[in-house]
Short mmCIF file of C-alpha atoms in Angstrom, two decimals:
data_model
loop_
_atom_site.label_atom_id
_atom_site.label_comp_id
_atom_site.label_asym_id
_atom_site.label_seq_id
_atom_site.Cartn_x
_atom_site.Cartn_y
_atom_site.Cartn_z
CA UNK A 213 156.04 122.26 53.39
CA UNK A 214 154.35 122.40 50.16
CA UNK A 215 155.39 125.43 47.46
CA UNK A 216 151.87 125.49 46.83
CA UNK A 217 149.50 127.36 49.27
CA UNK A 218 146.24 126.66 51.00
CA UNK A 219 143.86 129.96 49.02
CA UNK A 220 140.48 131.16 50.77
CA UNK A 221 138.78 130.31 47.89
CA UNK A 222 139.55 126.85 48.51
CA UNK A 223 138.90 126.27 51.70
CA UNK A 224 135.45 128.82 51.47
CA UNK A 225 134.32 125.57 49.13
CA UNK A 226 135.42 123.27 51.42
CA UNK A 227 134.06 124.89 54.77
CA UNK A 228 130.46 125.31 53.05
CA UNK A 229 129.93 121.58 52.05
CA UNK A 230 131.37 120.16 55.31
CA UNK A 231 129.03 122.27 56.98
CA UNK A 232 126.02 121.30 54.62
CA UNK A 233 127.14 117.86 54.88
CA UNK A 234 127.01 118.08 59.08
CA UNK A 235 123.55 120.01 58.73
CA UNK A 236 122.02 117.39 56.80
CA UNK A 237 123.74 114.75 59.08
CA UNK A 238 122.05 116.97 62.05
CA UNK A 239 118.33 117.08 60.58
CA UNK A 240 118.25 113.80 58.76
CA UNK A 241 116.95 115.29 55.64
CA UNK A 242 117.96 117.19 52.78
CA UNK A 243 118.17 120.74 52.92
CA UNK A 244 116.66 123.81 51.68
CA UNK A 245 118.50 125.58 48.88
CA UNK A 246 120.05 128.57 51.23
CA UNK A 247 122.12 125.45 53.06
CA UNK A 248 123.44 124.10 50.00
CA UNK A 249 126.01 125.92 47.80
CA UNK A 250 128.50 128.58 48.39
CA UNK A 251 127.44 130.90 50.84
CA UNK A 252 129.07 134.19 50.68
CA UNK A 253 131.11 135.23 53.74
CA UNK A 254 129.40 138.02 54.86
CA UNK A 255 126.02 136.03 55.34
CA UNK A 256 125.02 135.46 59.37
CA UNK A 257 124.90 131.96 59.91
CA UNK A 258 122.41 132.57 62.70
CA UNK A 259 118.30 131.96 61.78
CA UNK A 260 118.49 135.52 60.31
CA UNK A 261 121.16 134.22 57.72
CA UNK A 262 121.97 130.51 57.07
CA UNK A 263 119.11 129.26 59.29
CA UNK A 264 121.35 127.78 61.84
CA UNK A 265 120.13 127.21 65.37
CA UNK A 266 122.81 126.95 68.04
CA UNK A 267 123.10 123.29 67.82
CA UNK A 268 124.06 123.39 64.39
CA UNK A 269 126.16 125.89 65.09
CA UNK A 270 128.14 123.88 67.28
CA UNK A 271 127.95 121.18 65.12
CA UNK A 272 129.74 123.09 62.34
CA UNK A 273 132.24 124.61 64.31
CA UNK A 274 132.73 120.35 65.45
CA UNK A 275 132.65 119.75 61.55
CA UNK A 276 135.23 122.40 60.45
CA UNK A 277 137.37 121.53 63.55
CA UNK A 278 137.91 117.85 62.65
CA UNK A 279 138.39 118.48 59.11
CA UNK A 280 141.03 121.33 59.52
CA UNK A 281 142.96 120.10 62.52
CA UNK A 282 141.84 123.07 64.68
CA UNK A 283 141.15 123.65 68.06
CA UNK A 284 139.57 126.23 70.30
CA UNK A 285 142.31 128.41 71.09
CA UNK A 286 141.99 129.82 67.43
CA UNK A 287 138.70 130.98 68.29
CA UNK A 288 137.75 135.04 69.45
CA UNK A 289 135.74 135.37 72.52
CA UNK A 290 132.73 135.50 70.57
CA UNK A 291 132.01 132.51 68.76
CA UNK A 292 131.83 132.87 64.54
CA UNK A 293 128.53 134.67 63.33
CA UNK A 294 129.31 134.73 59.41
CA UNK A 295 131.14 132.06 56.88
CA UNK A 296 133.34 134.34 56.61
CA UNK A 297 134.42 134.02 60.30
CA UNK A 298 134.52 130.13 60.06
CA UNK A 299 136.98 130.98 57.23
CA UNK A 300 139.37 133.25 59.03
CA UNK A 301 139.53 130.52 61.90
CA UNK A 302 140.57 127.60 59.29
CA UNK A 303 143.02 129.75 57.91
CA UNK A 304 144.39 130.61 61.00
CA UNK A 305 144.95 127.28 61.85
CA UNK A 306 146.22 125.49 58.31
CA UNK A 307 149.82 128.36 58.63
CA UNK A 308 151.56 125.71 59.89
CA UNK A 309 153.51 123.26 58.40
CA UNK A 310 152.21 120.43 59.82
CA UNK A 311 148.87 121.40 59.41
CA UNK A 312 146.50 118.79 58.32
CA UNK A 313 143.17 117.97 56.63
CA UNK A 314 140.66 114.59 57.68
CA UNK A 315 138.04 113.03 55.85
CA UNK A 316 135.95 110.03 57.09
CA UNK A 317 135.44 106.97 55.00
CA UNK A 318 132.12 105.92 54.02
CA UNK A 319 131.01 103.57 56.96
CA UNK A 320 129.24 100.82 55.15
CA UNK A 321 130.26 98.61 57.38
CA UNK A 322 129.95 100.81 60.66
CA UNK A 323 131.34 104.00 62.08
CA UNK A 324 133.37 105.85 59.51
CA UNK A 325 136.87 106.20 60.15
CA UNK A 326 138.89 109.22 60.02
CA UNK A 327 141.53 109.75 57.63
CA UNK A 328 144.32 112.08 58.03
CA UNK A 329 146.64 113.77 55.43
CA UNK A 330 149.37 116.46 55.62
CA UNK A 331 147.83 119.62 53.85
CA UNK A 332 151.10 120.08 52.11
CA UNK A 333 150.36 116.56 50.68
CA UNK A 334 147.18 117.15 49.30
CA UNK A 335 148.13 120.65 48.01
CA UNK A 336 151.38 118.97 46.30
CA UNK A 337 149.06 116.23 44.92
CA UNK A 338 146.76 119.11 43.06
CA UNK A 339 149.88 120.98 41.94
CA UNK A 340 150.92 117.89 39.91
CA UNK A 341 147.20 116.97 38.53
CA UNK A 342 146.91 120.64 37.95
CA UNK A 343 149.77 120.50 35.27
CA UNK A 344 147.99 117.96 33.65
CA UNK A 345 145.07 119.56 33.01
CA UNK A 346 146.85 123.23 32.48
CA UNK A 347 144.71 123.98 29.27
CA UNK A 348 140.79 123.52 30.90
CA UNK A 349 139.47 127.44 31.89
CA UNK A 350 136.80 126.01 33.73
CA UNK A 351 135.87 123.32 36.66
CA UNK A 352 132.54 121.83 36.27
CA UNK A 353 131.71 120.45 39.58
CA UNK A 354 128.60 117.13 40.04
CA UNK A 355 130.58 116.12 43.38
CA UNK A 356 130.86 118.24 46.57
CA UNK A 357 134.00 118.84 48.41
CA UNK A 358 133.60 117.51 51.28
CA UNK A 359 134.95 113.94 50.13
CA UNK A 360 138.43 114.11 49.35
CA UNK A 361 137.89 113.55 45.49
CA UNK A 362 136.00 116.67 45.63
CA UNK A 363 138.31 118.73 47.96
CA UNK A 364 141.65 117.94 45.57
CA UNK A 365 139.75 118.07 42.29
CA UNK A 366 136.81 121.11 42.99
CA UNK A 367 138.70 123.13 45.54
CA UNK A 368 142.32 122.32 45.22
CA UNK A 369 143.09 121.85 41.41
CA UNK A 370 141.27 124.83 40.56
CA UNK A 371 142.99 127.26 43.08
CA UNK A 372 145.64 125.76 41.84
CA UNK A 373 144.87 126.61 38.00
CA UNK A 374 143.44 130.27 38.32
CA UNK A 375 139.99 129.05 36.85
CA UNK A 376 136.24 129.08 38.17
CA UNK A 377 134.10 126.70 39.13
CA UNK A 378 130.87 125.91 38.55
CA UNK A 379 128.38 123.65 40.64
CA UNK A 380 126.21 121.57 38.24
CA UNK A 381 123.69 118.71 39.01
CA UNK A 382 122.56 116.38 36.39
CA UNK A 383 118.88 116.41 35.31
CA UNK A 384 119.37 120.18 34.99
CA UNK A 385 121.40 121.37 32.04
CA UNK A 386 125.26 121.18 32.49
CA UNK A 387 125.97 123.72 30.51
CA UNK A 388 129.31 122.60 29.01
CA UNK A 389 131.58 124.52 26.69
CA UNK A 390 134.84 123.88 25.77
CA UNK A 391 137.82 124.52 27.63
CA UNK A 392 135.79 122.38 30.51
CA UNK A 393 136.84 119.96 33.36
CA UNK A 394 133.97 117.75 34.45
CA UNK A 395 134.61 116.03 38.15
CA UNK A 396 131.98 113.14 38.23
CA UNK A 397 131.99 109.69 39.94
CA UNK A 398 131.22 106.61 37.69
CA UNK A 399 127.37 106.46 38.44
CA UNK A 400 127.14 110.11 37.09
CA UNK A 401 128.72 109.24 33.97
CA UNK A 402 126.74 106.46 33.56
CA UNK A 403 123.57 108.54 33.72
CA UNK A 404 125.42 111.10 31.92
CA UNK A 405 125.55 109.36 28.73
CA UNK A 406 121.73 108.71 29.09
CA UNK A 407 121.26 112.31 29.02
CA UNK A 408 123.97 114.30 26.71
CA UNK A 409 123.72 112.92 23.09
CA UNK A 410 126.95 114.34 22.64
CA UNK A 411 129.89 116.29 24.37
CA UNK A 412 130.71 119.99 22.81
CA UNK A 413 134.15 119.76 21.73
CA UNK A 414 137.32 119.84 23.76
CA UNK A 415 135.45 118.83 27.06
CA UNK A 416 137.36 116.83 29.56
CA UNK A 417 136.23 114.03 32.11
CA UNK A 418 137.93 112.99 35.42
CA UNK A 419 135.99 110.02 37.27
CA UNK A 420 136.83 108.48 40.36
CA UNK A 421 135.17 107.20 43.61
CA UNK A 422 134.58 103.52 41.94
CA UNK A 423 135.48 101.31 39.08
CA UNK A 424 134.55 103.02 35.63
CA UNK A 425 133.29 100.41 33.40
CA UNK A 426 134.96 99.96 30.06
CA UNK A 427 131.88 99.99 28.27
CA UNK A 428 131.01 103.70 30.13
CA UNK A 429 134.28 104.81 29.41
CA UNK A 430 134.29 103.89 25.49
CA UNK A 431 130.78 105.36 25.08
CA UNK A 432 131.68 108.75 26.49
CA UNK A 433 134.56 109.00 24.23
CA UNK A 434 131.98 108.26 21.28
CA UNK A 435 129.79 110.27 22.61
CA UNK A 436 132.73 113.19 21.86
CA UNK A 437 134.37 113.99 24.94
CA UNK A 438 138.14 114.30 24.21
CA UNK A 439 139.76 112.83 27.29
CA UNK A 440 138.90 110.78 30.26
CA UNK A 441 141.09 110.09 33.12
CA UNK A 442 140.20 107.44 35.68
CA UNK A 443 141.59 108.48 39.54
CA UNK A 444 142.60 105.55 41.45
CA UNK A 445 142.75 106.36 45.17
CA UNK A 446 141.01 105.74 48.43
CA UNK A 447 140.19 107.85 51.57
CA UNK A 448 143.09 106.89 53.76
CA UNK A 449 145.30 107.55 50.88
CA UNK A 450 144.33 110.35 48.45
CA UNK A 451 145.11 109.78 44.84
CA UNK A 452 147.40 106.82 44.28
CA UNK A 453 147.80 106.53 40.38
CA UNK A 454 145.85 108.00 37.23
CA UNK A 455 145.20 106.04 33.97
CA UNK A 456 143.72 108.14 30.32
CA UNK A 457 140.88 105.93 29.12
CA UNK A 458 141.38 103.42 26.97
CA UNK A 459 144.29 102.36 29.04
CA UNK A 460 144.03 99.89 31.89
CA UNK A 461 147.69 100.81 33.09
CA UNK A 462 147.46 102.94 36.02
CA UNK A 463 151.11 105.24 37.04
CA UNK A 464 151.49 106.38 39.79
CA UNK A 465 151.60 109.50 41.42
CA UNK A 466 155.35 111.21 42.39
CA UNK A 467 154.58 110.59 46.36
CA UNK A 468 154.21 107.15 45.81
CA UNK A 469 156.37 103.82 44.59
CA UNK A 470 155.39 99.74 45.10
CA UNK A 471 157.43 97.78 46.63
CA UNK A 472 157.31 94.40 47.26
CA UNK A 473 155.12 92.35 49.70
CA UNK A 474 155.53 88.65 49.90
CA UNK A 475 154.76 86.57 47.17
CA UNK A 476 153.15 88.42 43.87
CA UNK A 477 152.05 91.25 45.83
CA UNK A 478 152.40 95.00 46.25
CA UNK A 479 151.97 97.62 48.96
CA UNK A 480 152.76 101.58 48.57
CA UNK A 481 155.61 103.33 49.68
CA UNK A 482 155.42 107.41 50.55
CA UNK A 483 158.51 109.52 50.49
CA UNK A 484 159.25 108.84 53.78
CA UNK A 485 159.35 105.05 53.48
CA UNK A 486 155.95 104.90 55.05
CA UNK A 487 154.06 101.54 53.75
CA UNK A 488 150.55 101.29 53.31
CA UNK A 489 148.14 98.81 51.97
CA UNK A 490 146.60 98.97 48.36
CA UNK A 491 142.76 98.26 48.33
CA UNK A 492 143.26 96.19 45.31
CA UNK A 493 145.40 93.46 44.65
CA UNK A 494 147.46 94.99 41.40
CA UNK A 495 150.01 93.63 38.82
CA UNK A 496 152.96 95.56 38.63
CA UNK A 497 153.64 96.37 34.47
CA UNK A 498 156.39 98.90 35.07
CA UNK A 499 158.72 100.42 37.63
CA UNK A 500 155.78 102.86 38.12
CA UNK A 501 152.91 100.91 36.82
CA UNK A 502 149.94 98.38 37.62
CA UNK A 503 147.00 96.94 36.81
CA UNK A 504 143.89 96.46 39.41
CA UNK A 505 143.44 92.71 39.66
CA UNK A 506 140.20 93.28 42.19
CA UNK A 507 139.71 94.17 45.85
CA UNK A 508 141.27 93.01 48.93
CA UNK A 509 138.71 92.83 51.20
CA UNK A 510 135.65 91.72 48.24
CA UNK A 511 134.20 95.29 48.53
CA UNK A 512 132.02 96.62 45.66
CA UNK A 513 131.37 99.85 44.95
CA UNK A 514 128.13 101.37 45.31
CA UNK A 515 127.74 105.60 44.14
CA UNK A 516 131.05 105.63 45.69
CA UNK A 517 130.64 103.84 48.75
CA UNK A 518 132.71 100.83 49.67
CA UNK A 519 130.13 97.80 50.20
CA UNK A 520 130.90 94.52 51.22
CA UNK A 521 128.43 91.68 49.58
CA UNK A 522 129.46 89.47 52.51
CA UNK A 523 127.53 91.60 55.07
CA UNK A 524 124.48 91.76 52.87
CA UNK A 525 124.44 88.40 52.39
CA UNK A 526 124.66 87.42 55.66
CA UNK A 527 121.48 89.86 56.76
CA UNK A 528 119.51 88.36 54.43
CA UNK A 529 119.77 84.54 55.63
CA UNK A 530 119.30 85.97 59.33
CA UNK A 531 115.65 86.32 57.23
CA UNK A 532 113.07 83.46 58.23
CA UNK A 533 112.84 81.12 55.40
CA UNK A 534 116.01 82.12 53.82
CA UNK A 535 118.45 78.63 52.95
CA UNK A 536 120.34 80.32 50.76
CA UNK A 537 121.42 83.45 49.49
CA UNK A 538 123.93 85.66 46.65
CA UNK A 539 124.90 89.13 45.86
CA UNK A 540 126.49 91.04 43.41
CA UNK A 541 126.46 94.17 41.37
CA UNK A 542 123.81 94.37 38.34
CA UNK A 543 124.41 96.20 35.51
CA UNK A 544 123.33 100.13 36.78
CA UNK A 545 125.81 99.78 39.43
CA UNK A 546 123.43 98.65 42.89
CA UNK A 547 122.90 95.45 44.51
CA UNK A 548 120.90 92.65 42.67
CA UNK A 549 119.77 89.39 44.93
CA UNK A 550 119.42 85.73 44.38
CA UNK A 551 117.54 84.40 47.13
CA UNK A 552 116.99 79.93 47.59
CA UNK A 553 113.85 79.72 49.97
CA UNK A 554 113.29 76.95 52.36
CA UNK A 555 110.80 74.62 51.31
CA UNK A 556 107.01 76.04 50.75
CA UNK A 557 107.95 79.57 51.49
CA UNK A 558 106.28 82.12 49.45
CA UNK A 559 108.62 83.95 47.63
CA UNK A 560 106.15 86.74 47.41
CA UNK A 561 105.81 86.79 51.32
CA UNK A 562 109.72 86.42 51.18
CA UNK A 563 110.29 89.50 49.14
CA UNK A 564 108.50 91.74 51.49
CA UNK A 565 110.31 90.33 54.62
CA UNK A 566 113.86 91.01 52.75
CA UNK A 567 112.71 94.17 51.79
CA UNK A 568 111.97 95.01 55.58
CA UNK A 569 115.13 93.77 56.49
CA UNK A 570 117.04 95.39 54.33
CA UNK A 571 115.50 98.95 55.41
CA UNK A 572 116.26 98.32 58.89
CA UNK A 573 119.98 96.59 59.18
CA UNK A 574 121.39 97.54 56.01
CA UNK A 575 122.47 101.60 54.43
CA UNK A 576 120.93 102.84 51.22
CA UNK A 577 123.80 102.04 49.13
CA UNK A 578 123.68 98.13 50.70
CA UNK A 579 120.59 97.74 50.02
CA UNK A 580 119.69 95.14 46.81
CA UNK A 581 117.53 96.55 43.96
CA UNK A 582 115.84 93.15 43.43
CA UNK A 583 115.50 89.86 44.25
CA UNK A 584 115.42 86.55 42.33
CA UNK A 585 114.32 83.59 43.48
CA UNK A 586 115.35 79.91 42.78
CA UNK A 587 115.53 76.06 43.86
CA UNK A 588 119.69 76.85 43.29
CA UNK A 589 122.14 79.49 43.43
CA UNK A 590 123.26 80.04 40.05
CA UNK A 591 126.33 78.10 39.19
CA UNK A 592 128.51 76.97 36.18
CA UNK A 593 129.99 73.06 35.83
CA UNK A 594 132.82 73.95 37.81
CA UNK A 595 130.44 74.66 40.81
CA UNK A 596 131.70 78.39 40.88
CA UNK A 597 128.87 81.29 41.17
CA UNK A 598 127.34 82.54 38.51
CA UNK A 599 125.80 85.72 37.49
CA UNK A 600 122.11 85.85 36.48
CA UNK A 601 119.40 87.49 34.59
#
């Protein structure tokens, strides 16, 4: 069992955005300000409080149960009627020492998967980040914790550390002073550097959730903020190594060690001798120590969400007048795609058939922010694709 224990505060953060996160699932919209945020825990999360009705109710208990390994034997005869009552069940359930904590993956490619992890895992995992980062007095929050990024780093490291948080969305001001912590994925600081000039002094970025571009990560530390590190994990793993920008040498974390899988390749070891799978192919550099070569599986990443070209691609030839078709990232981090049509098809006529398509059999984050058209995929003299304007 962990030395380091599960705090209310923590898991009040947590319990609020898996809730808003099933709500919004629920209504299929985004929600009014009362159902986003922390809620405190003597509000009624009945119509006369949170604005629940008794499906959504049921829903959240359904949400907090899966996430918290809980069941209803926890329960009082009378079900919850205040966050704070959702609270006391969680913590009831998470004394144990096998208590544990799930998180679905993203489900680009279908129904998300659930991902289990010991508690005393993840709380050992934010005991050792929180060392590193024993100097910031404040968490500044643009991700929500009910993604495991955002339940180690906004919930977890900060219990952990003694220090506030603070829930920030950019296009309104941050706010930043120094002493700070930002927790952002790539696309945020990407848009961040758009919209901060420059960093006050001694501010400190984490980024994970996707690839941070070099060119990102050398701007914000031009731009003045004084250290970046770049998380390198997934959701059926939790944190796997950490590199500080410049760097492109990733070490591991303590729970974890390579060993050796056939021919030039790696897979992780846990402390129990448990092997699992590394998204990326890697190159080992030291007895603790890789660099990402690229993806497994040729997923992208898209705000965070795992997207695999291959499946886009292939909805957009099931398109009438479609021979041929490519996809890759552009430059702001979404889908761009080349489209060949079949001869005498209007590519304007085309474009609003893919763009029809795309609404109905692909998710937001699959979904290509343009389309060029051409006689040819784009390709070099050794035949190999290309990128393109």
């Amino acid at each position: 069992m962990s030395s380091v224990e599960l705090r209310r505060s923590a898991v009040h953060r947590i319990a609020c955005a898996a809730v808003a996160a099933e709500v919004r699932r629920i209504r299929e919209t985004v929600l009014p300000p009362l159902v986003e945020g922390i809620w405190p825990e003597a509000m009624a999360i009945d119509e006369a409080g949170l604005g629940l009705d008794s499906l959504e109710q049921l829903g959240a208990l359904g949400a907090l149960a899966e996430m918290f390994d809980l069941d209803d034997s926890l329960l009082d005869e009378a079900p919850p009627s205040t966050v704070g009552a959702w609270i006391d069940w969680i913590m009831a359930g998470q004394t144990a020492a096998d208590s544990n904590m799930t998180v679905r993956t993203s489900g680009s490619t279908g129904e998300k998967r659930p991902c289990v992890h010991a508690t005393s895992d993840l709380l050992d995992e934010a005991a050792w980040l929180a060392a590193r980062f024993a100097d910031r007095r404040r968490i500044v929050a643009l991700v929500p914790a009910n993604h495991l990024y955002g339940i180690v780093w906004t919930a977890l490291v900060p219990s952990v550390l003694g220090v506030p948080i603070v829930v920030r969305t950019l296009g309104a001001p941050l706010g930043l002073v120094a002493g700070d912590l930002v927790v952002a994925v790539p696309e945020q600081w990407q848009a961040a550097l758009r919209l901060i000039r420059r960093f006050p002094e001694d501010v400190v970025g984490v980024s994970s959730a996707g690839v941070l571009d070099a060119s990102v990560a050398d701007a914000l530390r031009a731009a003045g903020l004084a250290r970046l590190v770049d998380v390198y994990g997934a959701s059926e793993t939790s944190a796997i190594a950490i590199r500080e920008v410049p760097a492109a040498r990733y070490d591991l974390l303590p729970r974890w060690r390579l060993v050796p899988h056939g021919a030039d390749d790696w897979q992780l070891s846990d402390r129990a001798g448990v092997i699992t799978d590394l998204p990326d192919h890697v190159e080992r550099t030291g007895d603790r120590a890789f660099r990402l070569l690229g993806r497994r599986d040729g997923a992208v990443q898209v705000a965070g969400h795992n997207v695999w070209p291959a499946r886009v691609i292939e909805a957009l030839r099931s398109v009438d007048g479609v021979a041929e078709a490519a996809v890759r990232l552009n430059a702001a981090g979404r889908l761009k795609a080349f489209i060949v049509p079949c001869d005498r098809q209007d590519p304007v006529t085309l474009g609003v058939l893919l763009e029809q398509v795309a609404a109905e059999q692909l998710t937001v984050h699959e979904r290509p922010k343009s389309f060029r058209f051409g006689a040819a995929l784009p390709r070099n003299a050794m035949g190999k694709l290309e990128d393109w304007a």
